[in-house]
mmCIF file of C-alpha atoms in Angstrom:
data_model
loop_
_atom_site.group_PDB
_atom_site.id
_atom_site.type_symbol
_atom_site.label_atom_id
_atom_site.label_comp_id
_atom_site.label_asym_id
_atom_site.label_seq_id
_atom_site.Cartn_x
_atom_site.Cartn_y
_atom_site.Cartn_z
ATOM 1 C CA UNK A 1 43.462 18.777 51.138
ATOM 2 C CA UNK A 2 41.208 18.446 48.433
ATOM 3 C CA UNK A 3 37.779 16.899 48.665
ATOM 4 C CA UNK A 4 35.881 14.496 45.684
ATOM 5 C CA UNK A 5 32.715 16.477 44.528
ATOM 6 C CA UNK A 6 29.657 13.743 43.963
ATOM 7 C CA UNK A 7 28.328 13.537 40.205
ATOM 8 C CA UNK A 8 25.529 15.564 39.530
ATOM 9 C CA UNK A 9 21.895 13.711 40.087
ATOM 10 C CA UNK A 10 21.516 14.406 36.091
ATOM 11 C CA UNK A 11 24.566 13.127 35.190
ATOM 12 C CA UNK A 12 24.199 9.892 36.895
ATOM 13 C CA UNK A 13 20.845 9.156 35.264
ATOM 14 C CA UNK A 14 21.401 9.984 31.669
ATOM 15 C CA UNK A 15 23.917 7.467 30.978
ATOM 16 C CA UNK A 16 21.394 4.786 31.728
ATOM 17 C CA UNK A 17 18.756 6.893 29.661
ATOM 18 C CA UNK A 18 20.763 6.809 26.918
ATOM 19 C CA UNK A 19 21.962 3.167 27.175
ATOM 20 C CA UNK A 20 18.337 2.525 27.316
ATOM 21 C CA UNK A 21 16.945 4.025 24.450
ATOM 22 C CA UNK A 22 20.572 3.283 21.722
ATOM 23 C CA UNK A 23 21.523 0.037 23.045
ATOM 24 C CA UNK A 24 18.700 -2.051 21.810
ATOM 25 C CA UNK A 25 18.200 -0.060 18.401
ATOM 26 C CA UNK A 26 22.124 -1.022 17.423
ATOM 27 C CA UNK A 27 22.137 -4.616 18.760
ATOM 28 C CA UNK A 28 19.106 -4.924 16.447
ATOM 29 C CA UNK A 29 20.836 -3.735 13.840
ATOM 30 C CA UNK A 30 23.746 -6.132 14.633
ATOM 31 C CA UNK A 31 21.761 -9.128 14.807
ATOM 32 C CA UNK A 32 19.646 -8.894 11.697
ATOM 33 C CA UNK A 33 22.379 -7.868 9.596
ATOM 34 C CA UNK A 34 21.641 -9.971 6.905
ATOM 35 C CA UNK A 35 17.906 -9.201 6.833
ATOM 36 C CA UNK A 36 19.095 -5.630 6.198
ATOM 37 C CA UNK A 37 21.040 -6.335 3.742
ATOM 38 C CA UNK A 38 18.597 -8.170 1.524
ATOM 39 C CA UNK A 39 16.061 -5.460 1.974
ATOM 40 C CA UNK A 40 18.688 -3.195 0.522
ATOM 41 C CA UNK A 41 19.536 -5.272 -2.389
ATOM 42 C CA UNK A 42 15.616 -5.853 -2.667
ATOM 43 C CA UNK A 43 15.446 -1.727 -3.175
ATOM 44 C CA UNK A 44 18.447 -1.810 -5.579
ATOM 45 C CA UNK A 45 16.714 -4.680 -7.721
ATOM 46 C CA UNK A 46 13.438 -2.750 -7.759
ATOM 47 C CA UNK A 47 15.369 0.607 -8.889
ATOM 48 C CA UNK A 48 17.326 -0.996 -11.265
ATOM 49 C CA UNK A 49 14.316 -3.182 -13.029
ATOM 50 C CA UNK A 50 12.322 0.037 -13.793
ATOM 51 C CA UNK A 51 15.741 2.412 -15.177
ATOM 52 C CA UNK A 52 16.249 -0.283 -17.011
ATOM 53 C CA UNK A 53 12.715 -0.603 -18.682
ATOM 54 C CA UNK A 54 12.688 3.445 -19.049
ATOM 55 C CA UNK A 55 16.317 3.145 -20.768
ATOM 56 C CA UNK A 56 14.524 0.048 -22.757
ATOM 57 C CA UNK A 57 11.651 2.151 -23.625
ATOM 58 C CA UNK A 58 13.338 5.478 -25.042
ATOM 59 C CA UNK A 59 15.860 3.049 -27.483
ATOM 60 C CA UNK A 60 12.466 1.242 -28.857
ATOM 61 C CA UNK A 61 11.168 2.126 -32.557
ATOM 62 C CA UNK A 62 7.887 4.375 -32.003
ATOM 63 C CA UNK A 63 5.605 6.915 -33.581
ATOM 64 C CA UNK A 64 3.906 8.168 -30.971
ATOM 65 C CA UNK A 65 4.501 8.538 -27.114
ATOM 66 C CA UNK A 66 1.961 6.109 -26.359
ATOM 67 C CA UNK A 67 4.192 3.263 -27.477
ATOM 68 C CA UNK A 68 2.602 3.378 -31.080
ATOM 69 C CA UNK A 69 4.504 2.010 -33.903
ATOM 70 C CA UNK A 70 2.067 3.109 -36.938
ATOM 71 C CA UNK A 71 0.846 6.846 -37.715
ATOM 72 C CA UNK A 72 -0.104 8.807 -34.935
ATOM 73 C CA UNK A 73 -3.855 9.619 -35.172
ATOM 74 C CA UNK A 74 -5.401 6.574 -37.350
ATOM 75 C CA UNK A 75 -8.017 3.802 -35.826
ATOM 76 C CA UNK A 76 -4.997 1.426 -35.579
ATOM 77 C CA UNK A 77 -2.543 0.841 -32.242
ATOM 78 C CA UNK A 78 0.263 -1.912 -32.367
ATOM 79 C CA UNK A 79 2.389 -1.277 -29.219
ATOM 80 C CA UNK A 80 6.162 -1.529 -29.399
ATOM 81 C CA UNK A 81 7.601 -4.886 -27.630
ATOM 82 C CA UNK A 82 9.262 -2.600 -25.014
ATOM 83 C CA UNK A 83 6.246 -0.563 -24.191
ATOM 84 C CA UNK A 84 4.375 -3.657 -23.472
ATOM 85 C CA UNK A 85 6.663 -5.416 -21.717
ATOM 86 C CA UNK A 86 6.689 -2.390 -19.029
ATOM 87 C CA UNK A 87 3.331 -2.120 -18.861
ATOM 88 C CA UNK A 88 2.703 -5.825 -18.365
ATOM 89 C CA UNK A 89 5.558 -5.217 -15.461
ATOM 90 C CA UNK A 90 4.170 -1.911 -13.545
ATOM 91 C CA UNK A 91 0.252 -2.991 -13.896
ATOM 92 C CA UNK A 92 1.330 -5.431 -10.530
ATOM 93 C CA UNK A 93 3.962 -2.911 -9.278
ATOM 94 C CA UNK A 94 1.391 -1.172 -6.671
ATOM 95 C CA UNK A 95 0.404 -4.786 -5.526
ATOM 96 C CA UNK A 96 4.122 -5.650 -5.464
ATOM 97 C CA UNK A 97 5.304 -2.857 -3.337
ATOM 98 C CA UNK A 98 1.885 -3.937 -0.854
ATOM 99 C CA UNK A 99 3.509 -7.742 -0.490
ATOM 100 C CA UNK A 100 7.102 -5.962 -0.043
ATOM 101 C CA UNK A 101 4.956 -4.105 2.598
ATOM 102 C CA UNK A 102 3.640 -7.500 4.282
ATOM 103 C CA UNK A 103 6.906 -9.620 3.766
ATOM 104 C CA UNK A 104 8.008 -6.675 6.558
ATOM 105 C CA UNK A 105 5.302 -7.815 8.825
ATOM 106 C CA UNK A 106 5.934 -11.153 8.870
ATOM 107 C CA UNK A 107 9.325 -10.885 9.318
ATOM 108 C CA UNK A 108 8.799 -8.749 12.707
ATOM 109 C CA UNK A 109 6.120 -10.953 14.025
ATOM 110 C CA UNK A 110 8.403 -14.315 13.582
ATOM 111 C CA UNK A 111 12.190 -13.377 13.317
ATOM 112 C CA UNK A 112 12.187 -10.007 14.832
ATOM 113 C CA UNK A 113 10.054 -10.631 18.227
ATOM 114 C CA UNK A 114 7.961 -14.089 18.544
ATOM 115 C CA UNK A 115 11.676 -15.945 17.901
ATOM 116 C CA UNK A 116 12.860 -14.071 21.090
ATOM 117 C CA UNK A 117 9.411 -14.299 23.471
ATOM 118 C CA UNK A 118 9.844 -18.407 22.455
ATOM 119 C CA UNK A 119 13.236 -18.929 23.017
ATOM 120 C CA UNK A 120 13.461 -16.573 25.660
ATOM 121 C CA UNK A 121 16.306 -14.217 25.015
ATOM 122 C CA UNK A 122 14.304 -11.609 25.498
ATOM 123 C CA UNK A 123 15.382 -12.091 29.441
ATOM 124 C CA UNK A 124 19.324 -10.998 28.724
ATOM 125 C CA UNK A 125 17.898 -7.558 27.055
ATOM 126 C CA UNK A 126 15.471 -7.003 30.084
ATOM 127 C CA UNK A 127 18.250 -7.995 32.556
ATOM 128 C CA UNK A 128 20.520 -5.115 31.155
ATOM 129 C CA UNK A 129 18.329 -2.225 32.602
ATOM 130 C CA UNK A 130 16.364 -2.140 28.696
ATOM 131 C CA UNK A 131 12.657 -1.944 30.006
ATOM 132 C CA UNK A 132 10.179 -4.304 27.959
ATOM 133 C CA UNK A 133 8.661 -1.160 26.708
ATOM 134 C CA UNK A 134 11.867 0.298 25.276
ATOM 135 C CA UNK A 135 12.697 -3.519 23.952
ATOM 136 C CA UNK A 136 9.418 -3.622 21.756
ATOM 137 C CA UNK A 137 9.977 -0.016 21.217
ATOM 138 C CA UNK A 138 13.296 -0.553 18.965
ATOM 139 C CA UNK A 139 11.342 -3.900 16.910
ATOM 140 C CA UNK A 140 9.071 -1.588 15.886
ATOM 141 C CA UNK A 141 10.773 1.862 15.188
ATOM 142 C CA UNK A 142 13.599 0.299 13.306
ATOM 143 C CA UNK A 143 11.859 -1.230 10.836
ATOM 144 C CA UNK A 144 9.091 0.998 10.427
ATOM 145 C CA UNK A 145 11.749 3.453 9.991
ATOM 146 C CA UNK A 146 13.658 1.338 7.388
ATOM 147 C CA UNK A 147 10.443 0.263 5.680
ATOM 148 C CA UNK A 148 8.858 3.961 5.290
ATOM 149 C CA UNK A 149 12.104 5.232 3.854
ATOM 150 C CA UNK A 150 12.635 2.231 1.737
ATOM 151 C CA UNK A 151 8.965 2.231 -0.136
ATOM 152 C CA UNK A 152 9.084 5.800 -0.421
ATOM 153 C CA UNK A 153 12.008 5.970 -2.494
ATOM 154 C CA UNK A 154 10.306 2.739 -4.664
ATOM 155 C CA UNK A 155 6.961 4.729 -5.139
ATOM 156 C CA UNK A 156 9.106 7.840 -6.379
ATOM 157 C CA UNK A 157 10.235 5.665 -8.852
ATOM 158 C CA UNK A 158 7.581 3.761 -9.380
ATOM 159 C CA UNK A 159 5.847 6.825 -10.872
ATOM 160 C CA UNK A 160 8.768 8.074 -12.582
ATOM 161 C CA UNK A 161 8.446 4.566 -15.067
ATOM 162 C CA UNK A 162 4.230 5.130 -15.143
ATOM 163 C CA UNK A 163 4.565 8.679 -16.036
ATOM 164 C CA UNK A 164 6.666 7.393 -19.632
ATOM 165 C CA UNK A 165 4.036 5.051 -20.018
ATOM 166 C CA UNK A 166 0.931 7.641 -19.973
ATOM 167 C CA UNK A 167 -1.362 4.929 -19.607
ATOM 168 C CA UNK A 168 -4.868 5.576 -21.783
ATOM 169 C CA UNK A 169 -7.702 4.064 -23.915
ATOM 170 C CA UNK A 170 -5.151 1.693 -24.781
ATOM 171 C CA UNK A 171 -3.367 0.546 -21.492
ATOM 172 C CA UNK A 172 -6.391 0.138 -19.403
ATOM 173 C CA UNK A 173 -4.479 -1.764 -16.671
ATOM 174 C CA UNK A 174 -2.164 1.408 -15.678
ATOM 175 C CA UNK A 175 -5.004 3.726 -14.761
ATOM 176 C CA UNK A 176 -4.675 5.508 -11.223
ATOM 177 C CA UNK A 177 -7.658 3.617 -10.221
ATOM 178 C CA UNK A 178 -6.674 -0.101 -11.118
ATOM 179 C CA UNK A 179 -6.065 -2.292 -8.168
ATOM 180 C CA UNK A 180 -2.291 -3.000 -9.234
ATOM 181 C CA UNK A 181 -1.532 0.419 -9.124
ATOM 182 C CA UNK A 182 -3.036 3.062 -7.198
ATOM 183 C CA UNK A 183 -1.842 2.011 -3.725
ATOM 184 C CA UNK A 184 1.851 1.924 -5.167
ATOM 185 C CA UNK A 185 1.731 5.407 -6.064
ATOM 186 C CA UNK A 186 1.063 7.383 -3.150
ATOM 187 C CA UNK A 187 0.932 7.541 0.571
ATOM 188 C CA UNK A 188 -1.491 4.566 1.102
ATOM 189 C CA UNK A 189 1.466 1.917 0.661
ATOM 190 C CA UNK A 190 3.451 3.773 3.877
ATOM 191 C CA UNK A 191 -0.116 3.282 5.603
ATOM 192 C CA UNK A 192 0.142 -0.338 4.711
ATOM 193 C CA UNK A 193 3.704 -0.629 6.091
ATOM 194 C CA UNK A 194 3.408 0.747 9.000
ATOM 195 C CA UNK A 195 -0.047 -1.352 9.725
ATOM 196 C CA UNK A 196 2.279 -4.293 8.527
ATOM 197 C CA UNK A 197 5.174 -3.335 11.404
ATOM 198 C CA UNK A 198 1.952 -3.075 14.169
ATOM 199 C CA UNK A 199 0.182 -6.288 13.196
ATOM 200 C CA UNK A 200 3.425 -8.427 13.148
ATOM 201 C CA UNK A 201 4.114 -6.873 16.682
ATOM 202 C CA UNK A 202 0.994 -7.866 18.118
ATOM 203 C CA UNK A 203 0.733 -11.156 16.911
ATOM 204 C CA UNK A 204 3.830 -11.730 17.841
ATOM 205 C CA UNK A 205 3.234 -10.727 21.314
ATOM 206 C CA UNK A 206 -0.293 -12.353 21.289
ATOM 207 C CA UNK A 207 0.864 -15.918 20.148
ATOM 208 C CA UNK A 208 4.730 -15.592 20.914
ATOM 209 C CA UNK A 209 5.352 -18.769 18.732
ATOM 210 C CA UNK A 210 7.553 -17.725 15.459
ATOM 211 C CA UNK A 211 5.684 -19.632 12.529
ATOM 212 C CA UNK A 212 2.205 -19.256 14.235
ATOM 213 C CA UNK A 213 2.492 -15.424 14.524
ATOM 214 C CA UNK A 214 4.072 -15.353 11.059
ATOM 215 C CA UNK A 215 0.843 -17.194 9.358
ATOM 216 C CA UNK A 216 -1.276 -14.816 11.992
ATOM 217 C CA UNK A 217 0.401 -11.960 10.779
ATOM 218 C CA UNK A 218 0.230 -12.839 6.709
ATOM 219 C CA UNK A 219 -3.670 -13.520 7.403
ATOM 220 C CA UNK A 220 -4.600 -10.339 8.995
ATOM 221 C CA UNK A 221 -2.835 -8.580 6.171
ATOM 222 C CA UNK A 222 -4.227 -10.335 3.466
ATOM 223 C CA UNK A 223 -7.790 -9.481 4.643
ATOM 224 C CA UNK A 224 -7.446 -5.661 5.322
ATOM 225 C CA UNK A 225 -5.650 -5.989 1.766
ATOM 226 C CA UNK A 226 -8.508 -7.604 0.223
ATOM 227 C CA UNK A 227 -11.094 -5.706 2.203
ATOM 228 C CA UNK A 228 -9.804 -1.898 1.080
ATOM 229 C CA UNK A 229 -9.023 -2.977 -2.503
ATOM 230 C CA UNK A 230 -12.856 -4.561 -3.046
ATOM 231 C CA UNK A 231 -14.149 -1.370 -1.261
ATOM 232 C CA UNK A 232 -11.832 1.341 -2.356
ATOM 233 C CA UNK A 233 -14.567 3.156 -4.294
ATOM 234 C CA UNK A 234 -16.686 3.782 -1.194
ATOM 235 C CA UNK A 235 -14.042 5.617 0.570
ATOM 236 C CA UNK A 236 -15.192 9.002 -1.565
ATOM 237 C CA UNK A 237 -18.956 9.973 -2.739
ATOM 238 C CA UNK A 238 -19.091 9.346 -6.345
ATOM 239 C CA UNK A 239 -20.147 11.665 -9.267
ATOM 240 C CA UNK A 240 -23.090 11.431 -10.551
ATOM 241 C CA UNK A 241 -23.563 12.765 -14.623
ATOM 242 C CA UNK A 242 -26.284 12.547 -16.417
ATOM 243 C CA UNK A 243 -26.275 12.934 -20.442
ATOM 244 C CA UNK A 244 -24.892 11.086 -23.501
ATOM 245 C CA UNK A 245 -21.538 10.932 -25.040
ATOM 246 C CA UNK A 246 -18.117 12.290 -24.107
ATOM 247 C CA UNK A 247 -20.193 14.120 -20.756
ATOM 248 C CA UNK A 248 -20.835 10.895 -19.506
ATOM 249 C CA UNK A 249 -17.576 9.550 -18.888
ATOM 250 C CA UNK A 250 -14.072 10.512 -19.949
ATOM 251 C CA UNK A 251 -11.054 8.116 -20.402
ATOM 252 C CA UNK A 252 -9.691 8.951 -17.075
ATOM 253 C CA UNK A 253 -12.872 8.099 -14.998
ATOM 254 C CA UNK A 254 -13.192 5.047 -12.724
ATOM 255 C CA UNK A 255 -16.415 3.770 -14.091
ATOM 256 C CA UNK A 256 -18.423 2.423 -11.123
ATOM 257 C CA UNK A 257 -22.188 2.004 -12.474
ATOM 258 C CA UNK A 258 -24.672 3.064 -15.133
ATOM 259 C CA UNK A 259 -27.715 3.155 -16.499
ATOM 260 C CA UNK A 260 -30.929 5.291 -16.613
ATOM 261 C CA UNK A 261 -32.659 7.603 -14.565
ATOM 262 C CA UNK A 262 -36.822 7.237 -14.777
ATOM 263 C CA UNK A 263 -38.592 10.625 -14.659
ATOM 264 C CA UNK A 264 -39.060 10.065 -11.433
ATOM 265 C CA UNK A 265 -35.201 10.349 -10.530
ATOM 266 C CA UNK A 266 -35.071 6.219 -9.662
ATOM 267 C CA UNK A 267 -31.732 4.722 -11.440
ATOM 268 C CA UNK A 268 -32.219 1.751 -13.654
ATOM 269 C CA UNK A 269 -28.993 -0.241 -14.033
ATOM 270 C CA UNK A 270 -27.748 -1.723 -16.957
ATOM 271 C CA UNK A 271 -26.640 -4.395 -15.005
ATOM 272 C CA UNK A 272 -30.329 -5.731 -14.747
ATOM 273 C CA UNK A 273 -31.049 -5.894 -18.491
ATOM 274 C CA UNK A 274 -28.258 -8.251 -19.147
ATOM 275 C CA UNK A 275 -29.826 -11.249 -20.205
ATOM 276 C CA UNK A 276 -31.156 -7.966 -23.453
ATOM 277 C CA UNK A 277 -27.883 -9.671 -25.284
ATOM 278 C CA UNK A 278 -27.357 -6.490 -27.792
ATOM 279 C CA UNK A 279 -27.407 -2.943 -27.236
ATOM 280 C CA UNK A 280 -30.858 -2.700 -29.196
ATOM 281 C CA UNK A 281 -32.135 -5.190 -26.505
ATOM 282 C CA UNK A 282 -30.513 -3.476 -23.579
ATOM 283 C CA UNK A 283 -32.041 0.558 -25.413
ATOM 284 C CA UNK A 284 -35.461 -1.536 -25.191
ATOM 285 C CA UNK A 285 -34.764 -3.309 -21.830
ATOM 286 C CA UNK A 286 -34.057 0.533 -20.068
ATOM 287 C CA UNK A 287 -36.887 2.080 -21.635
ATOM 288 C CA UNK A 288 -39.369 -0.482 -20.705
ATOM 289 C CA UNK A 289 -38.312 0.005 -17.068
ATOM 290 C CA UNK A 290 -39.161 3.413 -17.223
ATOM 291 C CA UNK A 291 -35.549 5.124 -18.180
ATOM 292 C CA UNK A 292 -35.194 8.202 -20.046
ATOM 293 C CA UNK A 293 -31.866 10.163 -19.452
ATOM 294 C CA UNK A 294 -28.258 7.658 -19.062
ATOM 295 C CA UNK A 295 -26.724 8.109 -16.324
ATOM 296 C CA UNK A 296 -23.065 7.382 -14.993
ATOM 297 C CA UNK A 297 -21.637 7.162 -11.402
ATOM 298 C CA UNK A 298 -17.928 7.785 -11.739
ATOM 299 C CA UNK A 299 -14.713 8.791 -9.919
ATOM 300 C CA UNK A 300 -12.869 11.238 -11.881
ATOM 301 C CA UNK A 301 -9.421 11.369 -11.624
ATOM 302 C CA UNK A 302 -9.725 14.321 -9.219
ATOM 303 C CA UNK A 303 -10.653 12.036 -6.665
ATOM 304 C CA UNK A 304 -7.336 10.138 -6.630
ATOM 305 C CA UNK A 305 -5.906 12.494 -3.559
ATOM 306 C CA UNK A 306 -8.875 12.191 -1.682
ATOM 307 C CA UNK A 307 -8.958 8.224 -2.016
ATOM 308 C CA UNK A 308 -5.569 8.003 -0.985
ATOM 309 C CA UNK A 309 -5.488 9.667 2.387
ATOM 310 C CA UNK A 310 -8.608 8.128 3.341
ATOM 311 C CA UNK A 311 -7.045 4.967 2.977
ATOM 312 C CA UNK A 312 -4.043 6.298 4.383
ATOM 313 C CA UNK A 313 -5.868 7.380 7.539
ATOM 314 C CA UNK A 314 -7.417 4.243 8.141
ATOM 315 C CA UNK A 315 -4.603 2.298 7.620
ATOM 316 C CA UNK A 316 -2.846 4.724 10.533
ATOM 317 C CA UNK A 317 -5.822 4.299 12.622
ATOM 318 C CA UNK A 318 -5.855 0.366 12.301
ATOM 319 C CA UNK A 319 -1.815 0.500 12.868
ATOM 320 C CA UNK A 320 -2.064 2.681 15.852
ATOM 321 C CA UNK A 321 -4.397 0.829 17.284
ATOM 322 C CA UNK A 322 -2.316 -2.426 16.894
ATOM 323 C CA UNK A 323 0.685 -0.769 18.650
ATOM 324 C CA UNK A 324 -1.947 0.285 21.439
ATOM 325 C CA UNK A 325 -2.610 -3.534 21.550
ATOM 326 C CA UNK A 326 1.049 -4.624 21.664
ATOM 327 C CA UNK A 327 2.041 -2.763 24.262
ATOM 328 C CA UNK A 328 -0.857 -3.657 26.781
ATOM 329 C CA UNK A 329 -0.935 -7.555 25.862
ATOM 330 C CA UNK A 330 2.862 -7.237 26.878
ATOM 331 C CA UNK A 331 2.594 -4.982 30.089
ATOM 332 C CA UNK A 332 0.139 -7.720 30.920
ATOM 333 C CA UNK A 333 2.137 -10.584 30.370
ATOM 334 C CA UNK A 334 5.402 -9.194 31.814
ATOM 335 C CA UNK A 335 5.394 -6.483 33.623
#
């Protein structure tokens, strides 16, 4: 006579476990299908736009690899119709790939988790043995997941199309320090993403009304945006040089302030003898403020790293704290 031996403690536990953890990460998946699949012809489009401008590019008429059409070397610069068409495309592509970054967070703080707190489907997922915590768990690892690996492939190529341009005296706008491009060309945009993912979250879970956390969400954004692209250049100590011509400042330099330095060591800006009108006036203006050597405070182009993973870091810090937040506010609210 044969006797039924029980299940194992372990074995009875992990189904659940695993139920728990997978279930709500596929119906995700399931439901916002469509979302998916515009954020993957989004990538596409963004791919294809800048292969094509390279492929554009290489078939133009020029002299030089700067996009020159006359002699390489002389005082005059007419750009090809190509090589200005990409630049006037890329100069907005870091600022492009920061909305893409946004348009994320406002689609998990309406669509992705206020839509279900309102309407309250949320209760079927909860009622299937999915804990709240594993519920906002999936809304925000799935598309921070998605998003990370999406942008990252867009900033590899959004270098790839910069790096033909080799942006100099004559393409001021595609500098590494220009607004519209540095934070598309390293890890700050992923920073921004993932903030994006954590502020949706908890303004969804904060308001739990879809439009309401959607405009919540876009405002937050747009003022860390705003705030870390008017203070970027405090992130890093500047250089300071002292001196006259090319030691002063180089093409690649992000030219922050200058001026002269009284024999004293005080700075005189040049930004106070504006009303001198010439350069004659502005020479006299400096000199009758007490200035004797010009003086330059720059960031050289070595300080591109070190400005990026600042920002990155304090994008991480403001995003971790937001998923801190998002999980209290809804262990408060619910259990």
């Amino acid at each position: 006579m044969s006797t039924l031996t029980p299940p194992k403690p372990d074995t009875v536990t992990a189904a659940p476990s695993r139920v728990t953890l997978r279930g709500p990460v596929r119906v995700l998946l399931r439901v916002h299908r469509k979302a998916l699949w515009a954020g993957a012809a989004l990538l596409v489009l963004g791919i294809g736009i800048i292969v094509a401008l390279r492929v554009w590019m290489a078939s133009s008429k020029v002299l030089c690899a700067d996009g020159d059409t006359t002699p390489c070397g002389d005082d005059i610069y007419v750009s090809s119709y190509a090589h200005t068409s990409t630049e006037t495309f890329l100069a907005d592509g870091g600022t492009v790939l920061i909305l893409l970054a946004a348009l994320v967070g406002v689609f998990v703080a309406g669509p992705l988790i206020a839509r279900e707190l309102e309407s309250g489907t949320f209760r079927l997922a909860w009622a299937q043995s999915v804990s709240p915590a594993h519920w906002l768990a999936a809304r925000l690892a799935v598309p921070a997941a998605l998003t990370v690996t999406g942008l990252t492939v867009l900033v590899v190529a959004f270098r790839w199309g910069l790096w033909a341009l080799r942006a100099g005296p004559n393409s001021p706008g595609l500098r590494w320090h220009a607004n519209g491009v540095f934070p598309g060309t390293g890890p700050a945009i992923l920073g921004y993403a993932l903030l994006a993912v954590a502020v949706g979250a908890l303004c969804a879970v904060l308001v739990r009304r879809t439009v309401l956390s959607m405009s919540l969400s876009a405002l937050v954004l747009t003022a860390v945006g705003i705030g870390l692209s008017t203070r970027r250049y405090l992130l890093w100590p500047a250089v300071l040089r002292q001196g006259d011509g090319p030691k002063l400042l180089r093409d690649s330099d992000w030219h922050l302030e200058g001026g002269m330095l009284t024999a004293s060591g005080s700075k005189v800006y040049w930004r106070d003898c504006y009303h001198a009108g010439s350069v004659e006036g502005y020479d006299a203006c400096m000199r009758d403020r007490g200035g004797v050597t010009p003086f330059a405070e720059v960031h050289p182009a070595s300080h591109y790293w070190p400005l990026q993973l600042v920002e990155t870091g304090i994008l991480l810090a403001l995003a971790a704290l937001a998923v801190f937040a998002a999980f209290r506010v809804l262990r408060r609210l619910h259990g």
